[in-house]
Amino acid sequence: MTAPILLAEPSLVVAPALLGATIAGRGVTVRITEVEAYMGDADPGSHAFRGLRTRNAHLFGPPGTLYAYRSYGIHTCLNVVSGAAGVPSGSLLRAGEVVDGVGVARARRGATVADRMLARGPGNLGQALGALLADDGSSLLDGSGPYVLTLDPGLEARLASASPDTVLQELRSERLADGSPRIASGPRTGIRGVAGGAGFPWRFRLTGDPTVSAYRRHPQALD
DNA sequence: CTTTCGATATTCT
DNA sequence: GAATATCGAAAGC
């Protein structure tokens, strides 16, 4: 199977374009509402900043690979790998709306969890989907892995007739009725030092979506 | 709404 | 040993 045109691009292009896409598997479908871009060797916040390691090997994989890692010893977080094979580029799925399989997701997350909280935050999103560390390296495209990523079909059509940078610019210039940008960006959460600050405003979310995670400043973050 | 703090296991120094 | 792409509970607005 040929990878979608979009996934040939680095995560700085892919991440905002993933908003509104769905990831489906293990009985749950999530519509993505918040992501972060990680750019590899030029990005001090990336797991690949210090080169190829056992943990991050699949970040260097072909576009459409799932990169799953253990966070704080507890959570399983998911990235969509994009760009050319050998170039580490990932988009961290930070939050989404459970649009199918709400009962399954709630059974995993807890009976008292509100709908909009089921996949709010990267650890919670992984748990709602039933993600395992063993899913690291599986395909998000051909059905051979536990999850399938479905992009906006109209987006692929636009990429066939315009450059990715042009389409990205158009996406990010869209405005809501009140004039605010449909796609908002800001600093990445949970990262210490400069890589989490204003120099890397690589967190993207759908403006006003109730499933977008709360911004938490790192306890030791430097401004 | 906000801030603070402990839990947890793998990676890196 | 220390740090970490986090979470939920608790306590104070």
Coordinates of C-alpha atoms in Angstrom, one line a residue, chain A residues 21-199:
Chain A
A21 CA -8.3 12.6 11.5
T22 CA -9.4 9.4 13.2
I23 CA -7.5 6.5 14.7
A24 CA -9.5 3.3 15.1
G25 CA -8.8 -0.1 16.7
R26 CA -9.5 -2.5 19.5
G27 CA -13.2 -1.4 19.6
V28 CA -12.7 2.4 19.9
T29 CA -12.5 5.2 17.3
V30 CA -10.9 8.6 18.4
R31 CA -11.1 11.8 16.4
I32 CA -7.8 13.7 17.0
T33 CA -8.1 17.2 18.6
E34 CA -4.6 17.9 19.9
V35 CA -1.1 16.9 18.8
E36 CA 2.5 17.9 19.2
A37 CA 5.3 17.8 16.6
Y38 CA 8.7 16.4 17.3
M39 CA 11.4 17.0 14.7
G40 CA 14.3 14.7 15.6
D41 CA 18.0 15.7 15.6
A42 CA 17.3 19.5 15.4
D43 CA 14.8 19.3 18.2
P44 CA 16.1 19.1 21.8
G45 CA 12.7 17.9 22.9
S46 CA 12.7 14.9 20.6
H47 CA 13.4 11.4 21.8
A48 CA 15.7 11.1 18.8
F49 CA 17.7 14.2 19.6
R50 CA 20.7 12.1 20.8
G51 CA 20.4 9.6 17.9
L52 CA 19.1 6.1 17.4
R53 CA 18.4 4.2 20.5
T54 CA 16.5 0.9 21.3
R55 CA 13.4 2.8 22.5
N56 CA 13.2 5.3 19.7
A57 CA 14.1 3.0 16.8
H58 CA 10.7 3.1 15.2
L59 CA 10.7 6.9 15.1
F60 CA 13.2 6.4 12.2
G61 CA 10.8 4.0 10.4
P62 CA 8.7 4.5 7.3
P63 CA 5.8 7.0 7.2
G64 CA 2.6 5.6 8.8
T65 CA 4.5 3.7 11.5
L66 CA 3.2 3.8 15.1
Y67 CA 5.8 4.9 17.6
A68 CA 4.6 3.9 21.1
Y69 CA 6.6 4.6 24.2
R70 CA 6.3 4.3 28.0
S71 CA 5.9 7.6 29.8
Y72 CA 6.8 8.2 33.4
G73 CA 6.8 4.4 33.8
I74 CA 3.0 4.2 33.6
H75 CA 1.4 5.5 30.4
T76 CA 1.6 4.3 26.8
C77 CA 1.8 7.3 24.4
L78 CA 1.4 7.2 20.7
N79 CA 3.1 9.0 17.8
V80 CA 2.4 9.0 14.0
V81 CA 5.7 8.6 12.3
S82 CA 6.1 10.6 9.1
G83 CA 8.8 11.8 6.6
A84 CA 11.3 9.7 4.8
A85 CA 12.5 6.4 6.4
G86 CA 15.7 7.1 8.4
V87 CA 14.6 10.6 9.3
P88 CA 13.0 10.7 12.8
S89 CA 9.8 12.7 12.8
G90 CA 6.8 12.1 15.0
S91 CA 3.5 13.6 15.9
L92 CA 2.4 12.8 19.4
L93 CA -1.4 12.2 19.8
R94 CA -2.2 14.3 22.8
A95 CA -6.0 14.2 23.0
G96 CA -9.1 13.3 21.1
E97 CA -12.9 12.7 21.1
V98 CA -14.1 9.2 21.4
V99 CA -16.6 9.0 18.5
D100 CA -17.2 5.2 18.6
G101 CA -16.8 2.6 21.3
V102 CA -17.5 4.9 24.2
G103 CA -18.5 1.9 26.4
V104 CA -15.3 0.1 25.6
A105 CA -13.2 3.2 26.3
R106 CA -15.1 3.8 29.6
A107 CA -14.5 0.2 30.7
R108 CA -10.7 0.9 30.3
R109 CA -10.7 4.4 31.8
G110 CA -13.2 4.0 34.6
A111 CA -17.0 4.2 35.0
T112 CA -17.0 7.7 36.4
V113 CA -15.0 9.4 33.7
A114 CA -16.9 12.0 31.7
D115 CA -17.1 11.5 27.9
R116 CA -14.9 14.5 27.0
M117 CA -12.2 13.2 29.4
L118 CA -12.0 9.7 28.0
A119 CA -9.1 10.5 25.6
R120 CA -8.0 13.8 27.1
G121 CA -4.2 13.8 27.5
P122 CA -1.7 11.5 25.8
G123 CA -1.7 8.8 28.5
N124 CA -5.4 8.7 28.7
L125 CA -5.8 8.6 24.9
G126 CA -3.5 5.5 24.8
Q127 CA -5.4 3.9 27.6
A128 CA -8.8 4.6 26.0
L129 CA -7.6 2.9 22.8
G130 CA -6.2 -0.1 24.8
A131 CA -2.7 0.6 23.4
L132 CA 0.2 -1.6 24.4
L133 CA 4.0 -1.0 24.3
A134 CA 4.1 -4.1 22.0
D135 CA 2.2 -2.0 19.4
D136 CA 5.4 0.0 18.9
G137 CA 6.5 -0.2 15.2
S138 CA 3.2 -1.5 13.9
S139 CA 1.6 0.0 10.7
L140 CA -1.2 2.6 11.0
L141 CA -2.1 2.2 7.3
D142 CA -2.5 -1.4 6.0
G143 CA -4.5 -3.1 8.7
S144 CA -1.6 -5.4 9.8
G145 CA -1.4 -3.6 13.1
P146 CA -4.1 -2.9 15.8
Y147 CA -4.9 0.6 14.6
V148 CA -5.8 2.3 11.4
L149 CA -5.3 6.0 10.8
T150 CA -7.9 7.7 8.5
L151 CA -7.0 11.2 7.2
D152 CA -9.5 13.7 6.0
P153 CA -10.2 12.5 2.4
G154 CA -10.6 16.1 1.2
L155 CA -7.1 16.9 2.5
E156 CA -5.5 14.2 0.3
A157 CA -7.3 15.5 -2.7
R158 CA -5.9 19.0 -2.1
L159 CA -2.4 17.7 -1.6
A160 CA -2.6 16.1 -5.0
S161 CA -3.0 19.4 -6.6
A162 CA -1.1 21.9 -4.4
S163 CA 2.1 21.8 -2.4
P164 CA 2.0 20.6 1.2
D165 CA 3.3 24.0 2.4
T166 CA 0.5 25.8 0.5
V167 CA -2.2 23.5 2.0
L168 CA -0.7 23.9 5.4
Q169 CA -0.8 27.6 5.1
E170 CA -4.4 27.5 4.0
L171 CA -5.4 25.2 6.9
R172 CA -3.7 27.5 9.5
S173 CA -5.3 30.6 8.0
E174 CA -8.9 29.3 8.5
R175 CA -10.9 31.3 11.0
L176 CA -13.9 30.6 13.1
A177 CA -16.9 32.9 13.1
D178 CA -15.4 35.0 15.9
G179 CA -12.2 35.5 14.0
S180 CA -10.0 33.2 16.1
P181 CA -7.9 30.6 14.2
R182 CA -9.5 27.2 13.8
I183 CA -6.1 25.6 14.6
A184 CA -4.4 27.1 17.6
S185 CA -0.7 26.6 18.4
G186 CA 1.3 27.0 21.6
P187 CA 4.3 25.7 23.6
R188 CA 4.6 21.9 24.1
T189 CA 3.7 20.7 27.6
G190 CA 5.7 18.7 30.0
I191 CA 9.1 19.6 28.5
R192 CA 11.8 21.3 30.6
G193 CA 13.9 24.1 29.4
V194 CA 14.0 25.9 26.1
A195 CA 12.5 22.9 24.1
G196 CA 9.2 23.5 25.9
G197 CA 9.2 27.3 25.7
A198 CA 8.1 29.8 23.1
G199 CA 10.8 28.8 20.7

